[in-house]
Amino acid sequence: MIAKMLKKNYTPDVFKVNDPPCDKCHQGGMDFKLFENFNGDGLDWVQWFCKNDNCGHFINVELV
């Protein structure tokens, strides 16, 4: 019932962007995972990873 009353306040197309290419294999695009409060230690970080299963390239970035 509540969901019917709420309206979308954004256009979903705004969030559709092309994934950056992988620096290592140049075949796969990069995707990411967000880790919040990892292991309960208060650290937040993002891991960018290649979507090509044969590549394995990733980049970890701590959010401060």
mmCIF file of N, CA, C and O in Angstrom:
data_model
loop_
_atom_site.group_PDB
_atom_site.id
_atom_site.type_symbol
_atom_site.label_atom_id
_atom_site.label_comp_id
_atom_site.label_asym_id
_atom_site.label_seq_id
_atom_site.Cartn_x
_atom_site.Cartn_y
_atom_site.Cartn_z
ATOM 1 N N MET A 1 0.824 -1.186 0.000
ATOM 2 C CA MET A 1 0.000 0.000 0.000
ATOM 3 C C MET A 1 0.873 1.257 0.000
ATOM 4 O O MET A 1 0.617 2.169 -0.744
ATOM 5 N N ILE A 2 1.908 1.286 0.845
ATOM 6 C CA ILE A 2 2.784 2.447 0.914
ATOM 7 C C ILE A 2 3.541 2.620 -0.397
ATOM 8 O O ILE A 2 3.726 3.735 -0.870
ATOM 9 N N ALA A 3 3.972 1.497 -0.991
ATOM 10 C CA ALA A 3 4.737 1.564 -2.230
ATOM 11 C C ALA A 3 3.933 2.230 -3.344
ATOM 12 O O ALA A 3 4.492 2.901 -4.194
ATOM 13 N N LYS A 4 2.628 2.065 -3.345
ATOM 14 C CA LYS A 4 1.798 2.680 -4.371
ATOM 15 C C LYS A 4 1.745 4.193 -4.201
ATOM 16 O O LYS A 4 1.571 4.926 -5.153
ATOM 17 N N MET A 5 1.904 4.675 -2.981
ATOM 18 C CA MET A 5 1.826 6.106 -2.721
ATOM 19 C C MET A 5 3.130 6.825 -3.057
ATOM 20 O O MET A 5 3.124 8.014 -3.319
ATOM 21 N N LEU A 6 4.254 6.115 -3.055
ATOM 22 C CA LEU A 6 5.544 6.735 -3.316
ATOM 23 C C LEU A 6 5.775 6.867 -4.814
ATOM 24 O O LEU A 6 5.490 5.959 -5.576
ATOM 25 N N LYS A 7 6.285 8.010 -5.230
ATOM 26 C CA LYS A 7 6.626 8.225 -6.629
ATOM 27 C C LYS A 7 8.133 8.211 -6.782
ATOM 28 O O LYS A 7 8.857 8.590 -5.870
ATOM 29 N N LYS A 8 8.598 7.784 -7.941
ATOM 30 C CA LYS A 8 10.031 7.841 -8.218
ATOM 31 C C LYS A 8 10.426 9.306 -8.372
ATOM 32 O O LYS A 8 9.785 10.054 -9.109
ATOM 33 N N ASN A 9 11.476 9.705 -7.675
ATOM 34 C CA ASN A 9 11.958 11.071 -7.747
ATOM 35 C C ASN A 9 13.190 11.188 -8.630
ATOM 36 O O ASN A 9 13.918 12.154 -8.535
ATOM 37 N N TYR A 10 13.449 10.197 -9.459
ATOM 38 C CA TYR A 10 14.607 10.202 -10.340
ATOM 39 C C TYR A 10 14.268 9.449 -11.612
ATOM 40 O O TYR A 10 13.308 8.703 -11.670
ATOM 41 N N THR A 11 15.068 9.662 -12.612
ATOM 42 C CA THR A 11 14.934 8.944 -13.874
ATOM 43 C C THR A 11 15.994 7.849 -13.898
ATOM 44 O O THR A 11 17.184 8.158 -13.860
ATOM 45 N N PRO A 12 15.603 6.566 -13.929
ATOM 46 C CA PRO A 12 16.581 5.473 -13.892
ATOM 47 C C PRO A 12 17.612 5.541 -15.014
ATOM 48 O O PRO A 12 18.737 5.078 -14.855
ATOM 49 N N ASP A 13 17.286 6.138 -16.151
ATOM 50 C CA ASP A 13 18.232 6.242 -17.271
ATOM 51 C C ASP A 13 19.475 7.037 -16.898
ATOM 52 O O ASP A 13 20.529 6.862 -17.505
ATOM 53 N N VAL A 14 19.384 7.913 -15.902
ATOM 54 C CA VAL A 14 20.523 8.714 -15.476
ATOM 55 C C VAL A 14 21.648 7.821 -14.974
ATOM 56 O O VAL A 14 22.821 8.128 -15.119
ATOM 57 N N PHE A 15 21.307 6.677 -14.390
ATOM 58 C CA PHE A 15 22.295 5.792 -13.781
ATOM 59 C C PHE A 15 22.834 4.746 -14.753
ATOM 60 O O PHE A 15 23.670 3.942 -14.384
ATOM 61 N N LYS A 16 22.363 4.739 -15.990
ATOM 62 C CA LYS A 16 22.865 3.798 -16.996
ATOM 63 C C LYS A 16 24.095 4.410 -17.650
ATOM 64 O O LYS A 16 24.004 5.362 -18.415
ATOM 65 N N VAL A 17 25.254 3.886 -17.310
ATOM 66 C CA VAL A 17 26.513 4.370 -17.875
ATOM 67 C C VAL A 17 27.295 3.178 -18.417
ATOM 68 O O VAL A 17 27.089 2.040 -18.001
ATOM 69 N N ASN A 18 28.195 3.424 -19.343
ATOM 70 C CA ASN A 18 29.053 2.364 -19.868
ATOM 71 C C ASN A 18 30.130 2.026 -18.846
ATOM 72 O O ASN A 18 30.713 2.916 -18.227
ATOM 73 N N ASP A 19 30.385 0.747 -18.669
ATOM 74 C CA ASP A 19 31.441 0.311 -17.769
ATOM 75 C C ASP A 19 32.795 0.656 -18.378
ATOM 76 O O ASP A 19 32.993 0.503 -19.582
ATOM 77 N N PRO A 20 33.766 1.121 -17.572
ATOM 78 C CA PRO A 20 35.097 1.399 -18.119
ATOM 79 C C PRO A 20 35.770 0.101 -18.545
ATOM 80 O O PRO A 20 35.513 -0.959 -17.974
ATOM 81 N N PRO A 21 36.638 0.142 -19.560
ATOM 82 C CA PRO A 21 37.324 -1.072 -20.006
ATOM 83 C C PRO A 21 38.381 -1.510 -18.988
ATOM 84 O O PRO A 21 38.893 -0.711 -18.224
ATOM 85 N N CYS A 22 38.697 -2.784 -19.012
ATOM 86 C CA CYS A 22 39.732 -3.331 -18.139
ATOM 87 C C CYS A 22 41.106 -2.913 -18.642
ATOM 88 O O CYS A 22 41.419 -3.049 -19.824
ATOM 89 N N ASP A 23 41.951 -2.408 -17.744
ATOM 90 C CA ASP A 23 43.307 -1.984 -18.100
ATOM 91 C C ASP A 23 44.221 -3.157 -18.425
ATOM 92 O O ASP A 23 45.228 -2.987 -19.104
ATOM 93 N N LYS A 24 43.873 -4.343 -17.935
ATOM 94 C CA LYS A 24 44.752 -5.496 -18.124
ATOM 95 C C LYS A 24 44.437 -6.262 -19.410
ATOM 96 O O LYS A 24 45.307 -6.456 -20.247
ATOM 97 N N CYS A 25 43.188 -6.705 -19.578
ATOM 98 C CA CYS A 25 42.861 -7.555 -20.728
ATOM 99 C C CYS A 25 42.228 -6.781 -21.886
ATOM 100 O O CYS A 25 42.216 -7.276 -23.005
ATOM 101 N N HIS A 26 41.695 -5.619 -21.622
ATOM 102 C CA HIS A 26 41.053 -4.778 -22.631
ATOM 103 C C HIS A 26 39.885 -5.472 -23.327
ATOM 104 O O HIS A 26 39.435 -5.020 -24.367
ATOM 105 N N GLN A 27 39.400 -6.574 -22.752
ATOM 106 C CA GLN A 27 38.275 -7.299 -23.345
ATOM 107 C C GLN A 27 37.012 -7.158 -22.508
ATOM 108 O O GLN A 27 35.925 -7.086 -23.052
ATOM 109 N N GLY A 28 37.181 -7.148 -21.203
ATOM 110 C CA GLY A 28 36.019 -7.064 -20.329
ATOM 111 C C GLY A 28 35.827 -5.659 -19.811
ATOM 112 O O GLY A 28 36.745 -4.843 -19.789
ATOM 113 N N GLY A 29 34.615 -5.358 -19.406
ATOM 114 C CA GLY A 29 34.341 -4.102 -18.736
ATOM 115 C C GLY A 29 34.563 -4.280 -17.242
ATOM 116 O O GLY A 29 34.608 -5.400 -16.730
ATOM 117 N N MET A 30 34.734 -3.185 -16.542
ATOM 118 C CA MET A 30 34.919 -3.234 -15.091
ATOM 119 C C MET A 30 33.575 -3.011 -14.406
ATOM 120 O O MET A 30 32.787 -2.176 -14.825
ATOM 121 N N ASP A 31 33.328 -3.757 -13.366
ATOM 122 C CA ASP A 31 32.142 -3.594 -12.537
ATOM 123 C C ASP A 31 32.636 -3.390 -11.119
ATOM 124 O O ASP A 31 33.836 -3.466 -10.859
ATOM 125 N N PHE A 32 31.755 -3.119 -10.168
ATOM 126 C CA PHE A 32 32.220 -2.895 -8.811
ATOM 127 C C PHE A 32 31.274 -3.477 -7.775
ATOM 128 O O PHE A 32 30.103 -3.724 -8.050
ATOM 129 N N LYS A 33 31.844 -3.705 -6.589
ATOM 130 C CA LYS A 33 31.092 -4.112 -5.403
ATOM 131 C C LYS A 33 31.424 -3.111 -4.315
ATOM 132 O O LYS A 33 32.569 -2.667 -4.198
ATOM 133 N N LEU A 34 30.448 -2.760 -3.518
ATOM 134 C CA LEU A 34 30.638 -1.847 -2.397
ATOM 135 C C LEU A 34 30.586 -2.653 -1.108
ATOM 136 O O LEU A 34 29.665 -3.434 -0.892
ATOM 137 N N PHE A 35 31.614 -2.505 -0.271
ATOM 138 C CA PHE A 35 31.676 -3.194 1.009
ATOM 139 C C PHE A 35 31.576 -2.139 2.114
ATOM 140 O O PHE A 35 32.450 -1.286 2.235
ATOM 141 N N GLU A 36 30.507 -2.205 2.896
ATOM 142 C CA GLU A 36 30.314 -1.252 3.984
ATOM 143 C C GLU A 36 30.597 -1.936 5.316
ATOM 144 O O GLU A 36 30.131 -3.045 5.555
ATOM 145 N N ASN A 37 31.347 -1.262 6.173
ATOM 146 C CA ASN A 37 31.689 -1.763 7.504
ATOM 147 C C ASN A 37 32.229 -3.186 7.403
ATOM 148 O O ASN A 37 31.803 -4.093 8.124
ATOM 149 N N PHE A 38 33.190 -3.383 6.525
ATOM 150 C CA PHE A 38 33.752 -4.705 6.259
ATOM 151 C C PHE A 38 34.332 -5.310 7.529
ATOM 152 O O PHE A 38 35.099 -4.682 8.234
ATOM 153 N N ASN A 39 33.964 -6.533 7.831
ATOM 154 C CA ASN A 39 34.407 -7.264 9.031
ATOM 155 C C ASN A 39 34.082 -6.532 10.322
ATOM 156 O O ASN A 39 34.725 -6.757 11.345
ATOM 157 N N GLY A 40 33.123 -5.606 10.287
ATOM 158 C CA GLY A 40 32.736 -4.887 11.498
ATOM 159 C C GLY A 40 33.786 -3.921 12.011
ATOM 160 O O GLY A 40 33.716 -3.464 13.142
ATOM 161 N N ASP A 41 34.780 -3.600 11.171
ATOM 162 C CA ASP A 41 35.858 -2.721 11.615
ATOM 163 C C ASP A 41 35.656 -1.262 11.202
ATOM 164 O O ASP A 41 36.531 -0.424 11.398
ATOM 165 N N GLY A 42 34.496 -0.943 10.629
ATOM 166 C CA GLY A 42 34.187 0.429 10.252
ATOM 167 C C GLY A 42 34.743 0.855 8.910
ATOM 168 O O GLY A 42 34.535 1.978 8.487
ATOM 169 N N LEU A 43 35.474 -0.019 8.216
ATOM 170 C CA LEU A 43 36.042 0.328 6.914
ATOM 171 C C LEU A 43 35.015 0.123 5.799
ATOM 172 O O LEU A 43 34.302 -0.871 5.774
ATOM 173 N N ASP A 44 34.957 1.091 4.912
ATOM 174 C CA ASP A 44 34.137 0.987 3.708
ATOM 175 C C ASP A 44 35.090 1.014 2.521
ATOM 176 O O ASP A 44 36.027 1.801 2.504
ATOM 177 N N TRP A 45 34.854 0.152 1.548
ATOM 178 C CA TRP A 45 35.697 0.170 0.375
ATOM 179 C C TRP A 45 34.957 -0.353 -0.838
ATOM 180 O O TRP A 45 33.914 -0.990 -0.734
ATOM 181 N N VAL A 46 35.498 -0.028 -2.000
ATOM 182 C CA VAL A 46 34.947 -0.439 -3.277
ATOM 183 C C VAL A 46 35.966 -1.346 -3.951
ATOM 184 O O VAL A 46 37.160 -1.076 -3.902
ATOM 185 N N GLN A 47 35.489 -2.410 -4.542
ATOM 186 C CA GLN A 47 36.367 -3.260 -5.341
ATOM 187 C C GLN A 47 35.869 -3.214 -6.786
ATOM 188 O O GLN A 47 34.745 -3.604 -7.084
ATOM 189 N N TRP A 48 36.708 -2.668 -7.675
ATOM 190 C CA TRP A 48 36.448 -2.727 -9.103
ATOM 191 C C TRP A 48 37.034 -4.039 -9.604
ATOM 192 O O TRP A 48 38.139 -4.407 -9.231
ATOM 193 N N PHE A 49 36.293 -4.769 -10.454
ATOM 194 C CA PHE A 49 36.791 -6.044 -10.967
ATOM 195 C C PHE A 49 36.392 -6.221 -12.426
ATOM 196 O O PHE A 49 35.378 -5.691 -12.874
ATOM 197 N N CYS A 50 37.224 -6.937 -13.149
ATOM 198 C CA CYS A 50 36.969 -7.209 -14.556
ATOM 199 C C CYS A 50 35.864 -8.253 -14.669
ATOM 200 O O CYS A 50 35.877 -9.269 -13.979
ATOM 201 N N LYS A 51 34.925 -8.003 -15.563
ATOM 202 C CA LYS A 51 33.821 -8.944 -15.762
ATOM 203 C C LYS A 51 34.215 -10.136 -16.621
ATOM 204 O O LYS A 51 33.471 -11.097 -16.724
ATOM 205 N N ASN A 52 35.406 -10.095 -17.211
ATOM 206 C CA ASN A 52 35.929 -11.227 -17.980
ATOM 207 C C ASN A 52 36.452 -12.257 -16.974
ATOM 208 O O ASN A 52 37.443 -12.019 -16.287
ATOM 209 N N ASP A 53 35.804 -13.413 -16.890
ATOM 210 C CA ASP A 53 36.166 -14.434 -15.900
ATOM 211 C C ASP A 53 37.608 -14.928 -16.032
ATOM 212 O O ASP A 53 38.197 -15.398 -15.080
ATOM 213 N N ASN A 54 38.186 -14.835 -17.216
ATOM 214 C CA ASN A 54 39.550 -15.323 -17.437
ATOM 215 C C ASN A 54 40.620 -14.311 -17.063
ATOM 216 O O ASN A 54 41.796 -14.610 -17.116
ATOM 217 N N CYS A 55 40.234 -13.097 -16.702
ATOM 218 C CA CYS A 55 41.211 -12.039 -16.445
ATOM 219 C C CYS A 55 41.624 -11.985 -14.965
ATOM 220 O O CYS A 55 42.781 -12.126 -14.637
ATOM 221 N N GLY A 56 40.689 -11.742 -14.084
ATOM 222 C CA GLY A 56 40.991 -11.680 -12.653
ATOM 223 C C GLY A 56 41.513 -10.345 -12.141
ATOM 224 O O GLY A 56 41.823 -10.200 -10.968
ATOM 225 N N HIS A 57 41.607 -9.339 -13.001
ATOM 226 C CA HIS A 57 42.118 -8.017 -12.592
ATOM 227 C C HIS A 57 41.112 -7.332 -11.655
ATOM 228 O O HIS A 57 39.910 -7.372 -11.874
ATOM 229 N N PHE A 58 41.630 -6.738 -10.582
ATOM 230 C CA PHE A 58 40.768 -5.983 -9.662
ATOM 231 C C PHE A 58 41.552 -4.841 -9.038
ATOM 232 O O PHE A 58 42.769 -4.831 -9.032
ATOM 233 N N ILE A 59 40.820 -3.858 -8.529
ATOM 234 C CA ILE A 59 41.390 -2.698 -7.857
ATOM 235 C C ILE A 59 40.567 -2.461 -6.598
ATOM 236 O O ILE A 59 39.343 -2.340 -6.677
ATOM 237 N N ASN A 60 41.215 -2.391 -5.435
ATOM 238 C CA ASN A 60 40.526 -2.085 -4.184
ATOM 239 C C ASN A 60 40.781 -0.627 -3.813
ATOM 240 O O ASN A 60 41.907 -0.155 -3.870
ATOM 241 N N VAL A 61 39.712 0.063 -3.415
ATOM 242 C CA VAL A 61 39.819 1.470 -3.036
ATOM 243 C C VAL A 61 39.105 1.656 -1.693
ATOM 244 O O VAL A 61 37.914 1.364 -1.578
ATOM 245 N N GLU A 62 39.857 2.109 -0.683
ATOM 246 C CA GLU A 62 39.261 2.375 0.617
ATOM 247 C C GLU A 62 38.577 3.738 0.586
ATOM 248 O O GLU A 62 39.122 4.715 0.070
ATOM 249 N N LEU A 63 37.383 3.797 1.128
ATOM 250 C CA LEU A 63 36.650 5.055 1.208
ATOM 251 C C LEU A 63 36.916 5.683 2.562
ATOM 252 O O LEU A 63 36.724 5.045 3.590
ATOM 253 N N VAL A 64 37.401 6.907 2.562
ATOM 254 C CA VAL A 64 37.696 7.591 3.829
ATOM 255 C C VAL A 64 36.833 8.817 3.967
ATOM 256 O O VAL A 64 36.304 9.346 3.066
#
